[in-house]
Short mmCIF file of C-alpha atoms in Angstrom, two decimals:
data_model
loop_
_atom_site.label_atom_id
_atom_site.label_comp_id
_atom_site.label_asym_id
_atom_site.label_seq_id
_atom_site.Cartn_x
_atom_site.Cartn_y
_atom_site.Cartn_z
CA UNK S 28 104.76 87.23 112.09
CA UNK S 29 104.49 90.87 112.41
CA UNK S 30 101.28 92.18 110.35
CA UNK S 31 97.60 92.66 110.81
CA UNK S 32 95.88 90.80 108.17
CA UNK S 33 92.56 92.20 106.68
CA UNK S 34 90.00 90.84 104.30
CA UNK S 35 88.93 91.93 101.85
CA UNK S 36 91.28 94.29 100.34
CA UNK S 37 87.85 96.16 98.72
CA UNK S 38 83.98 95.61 99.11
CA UNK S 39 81.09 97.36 97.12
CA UNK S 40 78.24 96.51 99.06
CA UNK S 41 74.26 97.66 98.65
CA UNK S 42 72.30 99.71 101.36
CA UNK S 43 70.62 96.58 101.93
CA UNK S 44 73.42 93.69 101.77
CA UNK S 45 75.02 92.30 105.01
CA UNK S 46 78.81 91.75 105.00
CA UNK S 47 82.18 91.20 107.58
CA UNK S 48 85.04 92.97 107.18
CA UNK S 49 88.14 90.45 108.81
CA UNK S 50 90.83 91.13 110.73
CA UNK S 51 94.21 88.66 112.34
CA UNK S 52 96.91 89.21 113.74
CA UNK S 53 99.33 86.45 115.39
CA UNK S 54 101.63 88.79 117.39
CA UNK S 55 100.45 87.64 120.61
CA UNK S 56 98.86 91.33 121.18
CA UNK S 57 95.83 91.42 123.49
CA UNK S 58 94.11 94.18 122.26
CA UNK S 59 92.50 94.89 118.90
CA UNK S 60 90.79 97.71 116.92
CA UNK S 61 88.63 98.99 114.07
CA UNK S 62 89.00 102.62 112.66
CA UNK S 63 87.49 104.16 110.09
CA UNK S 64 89.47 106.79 107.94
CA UNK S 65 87.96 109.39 105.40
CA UNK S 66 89.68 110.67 102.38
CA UNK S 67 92.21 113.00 103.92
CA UNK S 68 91.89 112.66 106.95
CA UNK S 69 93.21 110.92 109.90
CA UNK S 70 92.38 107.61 111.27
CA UNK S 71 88.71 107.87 113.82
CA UNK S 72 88.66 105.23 116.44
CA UNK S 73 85.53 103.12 116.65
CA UNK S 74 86.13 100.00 118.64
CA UNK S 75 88.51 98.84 120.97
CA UNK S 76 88.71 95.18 122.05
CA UNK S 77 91.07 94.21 125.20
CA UNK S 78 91.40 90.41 125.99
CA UNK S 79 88.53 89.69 123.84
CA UNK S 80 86.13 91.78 125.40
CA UNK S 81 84.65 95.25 124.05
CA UNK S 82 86.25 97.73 126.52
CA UNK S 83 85.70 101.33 124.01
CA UNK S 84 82.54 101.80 121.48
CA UNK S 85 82.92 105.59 120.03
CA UNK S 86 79.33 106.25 119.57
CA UNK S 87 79.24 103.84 117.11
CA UNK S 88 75.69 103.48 114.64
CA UNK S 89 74.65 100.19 115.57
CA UNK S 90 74.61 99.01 111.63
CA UNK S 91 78.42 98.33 112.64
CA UNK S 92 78.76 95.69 114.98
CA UNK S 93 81.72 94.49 115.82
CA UNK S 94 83.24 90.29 116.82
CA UNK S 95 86.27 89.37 118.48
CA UNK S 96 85.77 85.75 118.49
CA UNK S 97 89.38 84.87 119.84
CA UNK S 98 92.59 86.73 120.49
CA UNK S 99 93.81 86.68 117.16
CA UNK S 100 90.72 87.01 115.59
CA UNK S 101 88.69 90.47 114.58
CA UNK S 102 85.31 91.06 112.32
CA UNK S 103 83.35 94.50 111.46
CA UNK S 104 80.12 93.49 110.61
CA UNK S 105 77.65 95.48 108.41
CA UNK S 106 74.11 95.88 107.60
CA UNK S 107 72.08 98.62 106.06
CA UNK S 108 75.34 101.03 105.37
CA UNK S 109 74.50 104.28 103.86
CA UNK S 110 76.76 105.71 101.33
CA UNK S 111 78.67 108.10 104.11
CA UNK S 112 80.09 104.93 105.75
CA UNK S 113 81.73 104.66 102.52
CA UNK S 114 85.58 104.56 103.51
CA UNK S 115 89.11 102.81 104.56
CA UNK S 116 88.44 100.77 107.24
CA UNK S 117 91.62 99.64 109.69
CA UNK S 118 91.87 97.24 111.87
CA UNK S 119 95.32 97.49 114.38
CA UNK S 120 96.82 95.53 117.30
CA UNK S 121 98.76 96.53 120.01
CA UNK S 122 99.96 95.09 123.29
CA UNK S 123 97.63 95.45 126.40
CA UNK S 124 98.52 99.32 126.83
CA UNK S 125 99.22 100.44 123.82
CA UNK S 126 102.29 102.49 124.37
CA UNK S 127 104.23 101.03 122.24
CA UNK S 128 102.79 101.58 119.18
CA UNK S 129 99.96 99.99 117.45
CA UNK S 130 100.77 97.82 114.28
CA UNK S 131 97.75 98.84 111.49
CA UNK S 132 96.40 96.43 108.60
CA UNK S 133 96.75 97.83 105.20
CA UNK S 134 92.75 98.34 105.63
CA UNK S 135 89.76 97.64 103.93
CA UNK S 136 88.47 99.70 101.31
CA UNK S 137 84.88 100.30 101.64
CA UNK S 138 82.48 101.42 99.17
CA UNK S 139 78.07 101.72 99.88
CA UNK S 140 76.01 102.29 96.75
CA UNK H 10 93.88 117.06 127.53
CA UNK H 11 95.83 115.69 125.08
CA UNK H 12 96.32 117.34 121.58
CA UNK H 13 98.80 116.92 118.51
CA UNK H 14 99.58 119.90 116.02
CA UNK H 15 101.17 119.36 112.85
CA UNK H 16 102.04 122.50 111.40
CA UNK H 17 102.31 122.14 108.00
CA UNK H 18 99.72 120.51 106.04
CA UNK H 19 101.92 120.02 102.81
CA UNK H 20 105.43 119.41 102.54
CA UNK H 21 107.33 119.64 99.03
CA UNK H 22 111.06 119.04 98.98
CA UNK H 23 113.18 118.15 96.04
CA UNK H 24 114.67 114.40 95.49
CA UNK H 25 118.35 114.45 97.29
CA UNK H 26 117.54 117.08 99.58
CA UNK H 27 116.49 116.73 103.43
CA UNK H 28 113.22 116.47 105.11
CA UNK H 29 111.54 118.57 108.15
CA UNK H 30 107.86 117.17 109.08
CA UNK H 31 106.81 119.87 112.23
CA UNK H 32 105.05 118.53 115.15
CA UNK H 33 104.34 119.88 118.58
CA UNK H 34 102.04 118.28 121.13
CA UNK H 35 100.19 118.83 124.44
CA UNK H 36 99.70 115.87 126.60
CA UNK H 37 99.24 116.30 130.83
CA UNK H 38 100.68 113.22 131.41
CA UNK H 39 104.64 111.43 130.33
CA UNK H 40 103.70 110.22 126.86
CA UNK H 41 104.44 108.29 124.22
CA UNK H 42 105.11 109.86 120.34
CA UNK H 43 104.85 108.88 117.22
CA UNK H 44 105.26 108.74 113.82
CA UNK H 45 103.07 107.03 111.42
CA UNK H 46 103.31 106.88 107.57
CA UNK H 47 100.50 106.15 105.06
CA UNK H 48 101.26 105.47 101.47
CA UNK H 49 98.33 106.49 98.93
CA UNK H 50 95.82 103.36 99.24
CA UNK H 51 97.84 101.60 102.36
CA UNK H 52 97.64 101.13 106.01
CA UNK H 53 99.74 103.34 108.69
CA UNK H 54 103.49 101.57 109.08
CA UNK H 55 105.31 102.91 112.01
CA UNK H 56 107.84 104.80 110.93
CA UNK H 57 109.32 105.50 115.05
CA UNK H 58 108.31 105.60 118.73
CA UNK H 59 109.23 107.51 121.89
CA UNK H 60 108.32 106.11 125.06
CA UNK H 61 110.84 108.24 127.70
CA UNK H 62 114.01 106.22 126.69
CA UNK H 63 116.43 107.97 124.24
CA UNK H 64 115.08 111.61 123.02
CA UNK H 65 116.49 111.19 119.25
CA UNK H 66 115.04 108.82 118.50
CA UNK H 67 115.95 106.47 115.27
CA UNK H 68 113.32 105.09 112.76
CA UNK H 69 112.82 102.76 109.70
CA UNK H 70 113.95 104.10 106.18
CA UNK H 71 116.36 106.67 107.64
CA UNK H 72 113.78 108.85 109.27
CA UNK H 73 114.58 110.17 113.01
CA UNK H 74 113.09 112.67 115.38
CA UNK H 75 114.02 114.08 118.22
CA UNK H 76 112.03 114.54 121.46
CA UNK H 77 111.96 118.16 123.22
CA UNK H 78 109.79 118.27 126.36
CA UNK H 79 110.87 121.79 126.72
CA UNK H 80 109.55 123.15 122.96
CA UNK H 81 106.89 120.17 123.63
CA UNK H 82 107.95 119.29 120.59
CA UNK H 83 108.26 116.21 118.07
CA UNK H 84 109.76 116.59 114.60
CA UNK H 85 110.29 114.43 111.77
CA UNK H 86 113.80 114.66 110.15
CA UNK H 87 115.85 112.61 107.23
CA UNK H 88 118.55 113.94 106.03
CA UNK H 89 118.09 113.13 102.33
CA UNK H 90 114.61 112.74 100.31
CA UNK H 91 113.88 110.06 98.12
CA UNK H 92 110.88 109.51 96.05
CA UNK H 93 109.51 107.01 97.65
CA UNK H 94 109.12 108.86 100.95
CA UNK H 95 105.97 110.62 98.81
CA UNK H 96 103.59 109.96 101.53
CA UNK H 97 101.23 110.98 103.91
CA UNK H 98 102.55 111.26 107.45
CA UNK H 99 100.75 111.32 110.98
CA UNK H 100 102.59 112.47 114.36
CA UNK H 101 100.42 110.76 116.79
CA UNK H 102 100.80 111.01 120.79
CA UNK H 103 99.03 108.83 123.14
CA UNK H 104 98.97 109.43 127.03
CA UNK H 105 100.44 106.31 128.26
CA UNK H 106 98.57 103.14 129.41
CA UNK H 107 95.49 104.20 128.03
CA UNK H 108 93.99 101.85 125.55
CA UNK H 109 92.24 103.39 122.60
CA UNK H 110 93.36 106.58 123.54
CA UNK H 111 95.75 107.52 120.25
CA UNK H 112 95.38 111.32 119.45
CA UNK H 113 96.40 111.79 115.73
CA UNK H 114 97.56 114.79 113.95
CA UNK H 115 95.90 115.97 110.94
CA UNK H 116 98.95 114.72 108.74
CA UNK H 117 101.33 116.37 106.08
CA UNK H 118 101.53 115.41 102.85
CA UNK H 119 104.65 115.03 101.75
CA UNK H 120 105.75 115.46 98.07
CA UNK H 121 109.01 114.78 96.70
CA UNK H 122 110.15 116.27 93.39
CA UNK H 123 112.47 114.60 91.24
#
């Protein structure tokens, strides 16, 4: 198995609704991550997760909050989004360093009204 | 510091006709390249990867590039275009063994005319 899984594909959500964006991946890779991409532009890293444990958090609002509850196992989860947080949200894998490439889920598209 | 330029922002080629994605990057350390494509709506698929093996280096779908450390220098080549390679494309570089630490371009669009 060589993909990153993410649910759900899309998600409206209110300003005032809680929700989890999920992420799997069963390629044995040890370290995980969210990004969030804008319309036309490039992928901005917000988490980074090695062996299960939260080793980068790029300034991050704190209504994100991210889960790594087991190796193969990633969740972004939101409360009190404002409509700029409106976006595709990716989740990748890599192995522990990362230089060999990071394999990216086909993302989660997010939408805050 | 590490940096990634691609210099076009918009590529349009015909259909049968070959493909020249520019990239040049600055990195302090030996790193690793790549190439990333995005389809309208999709994730990034990894299109090819240099990690100080081979310098042409051979990707998916009949894409290649070929590394120059003296031009500092990344570009994405196939030799003929097809429709579906309508896409948006990333060079990204990353240091090497630095987690987290991918520096992305700010992509080229390609289009492909029939």
């Amino acid at each position: 198995d060589t993909e990153v899984t993410q649910t759900p594909k899309h998600l409206v959500m209110g300003m005032t609704n809680k929700k989890s964006l999920k992420c799997e991946q069963h390629m044995g890779h040890r370290a995980m991550y969210w990004y969030k991409q804008k319309a036309k532009k490039p992928p901005e890293l917000m988490f980074v997760y090695s062996y299960e444990k939260l080793s980068i958090n790029e300034s991050v609002p704190s209504r994100f909050s991210p889960e790594c509850p087991n190796s193969s196992l990633l969740n972004l989860h939101l409360h009190a989004l404002q409509p700029e947080d409106s976006a595709l949200y990716l989740c990748a894998s890599s192995q522990a360093s990362g230089n060999y490439g990071y394999t990216f889920g086909s993302g989660t598209r997010l939408t805050v009204v | 510091a590490q940096s990634v330029t691609q210099l076009d922002s918009h590529v349009s080629v015909s259909e049968g006709t070959p493909v020249l994605l520019r990239c040049n990057y600055s990195s302090s350390y030996s790193p690793s390249l790549f190439w990333y494509v995005q389809h309208p709506n999709k994730g990034l698929q990894l299109l090819l990867k240099y990690t100080s093996a081979a310098t042409l280096v051979k990707g998916i779908n009949g894409f290649e590039a070929e590394f120059k450390k003296s031009e500092t220098s990344f570009h994405l080549t196939k030799p003929s275009a097809h429709m579906s390679d309508a896409a948006e494309y990333f060079c990204v570089v990353t240091p090497g063994g630095s987690q987290g630490n991918l520096i992305f371009g700010k992509g080229t669009k390609l289009s492909v005319k029939p």
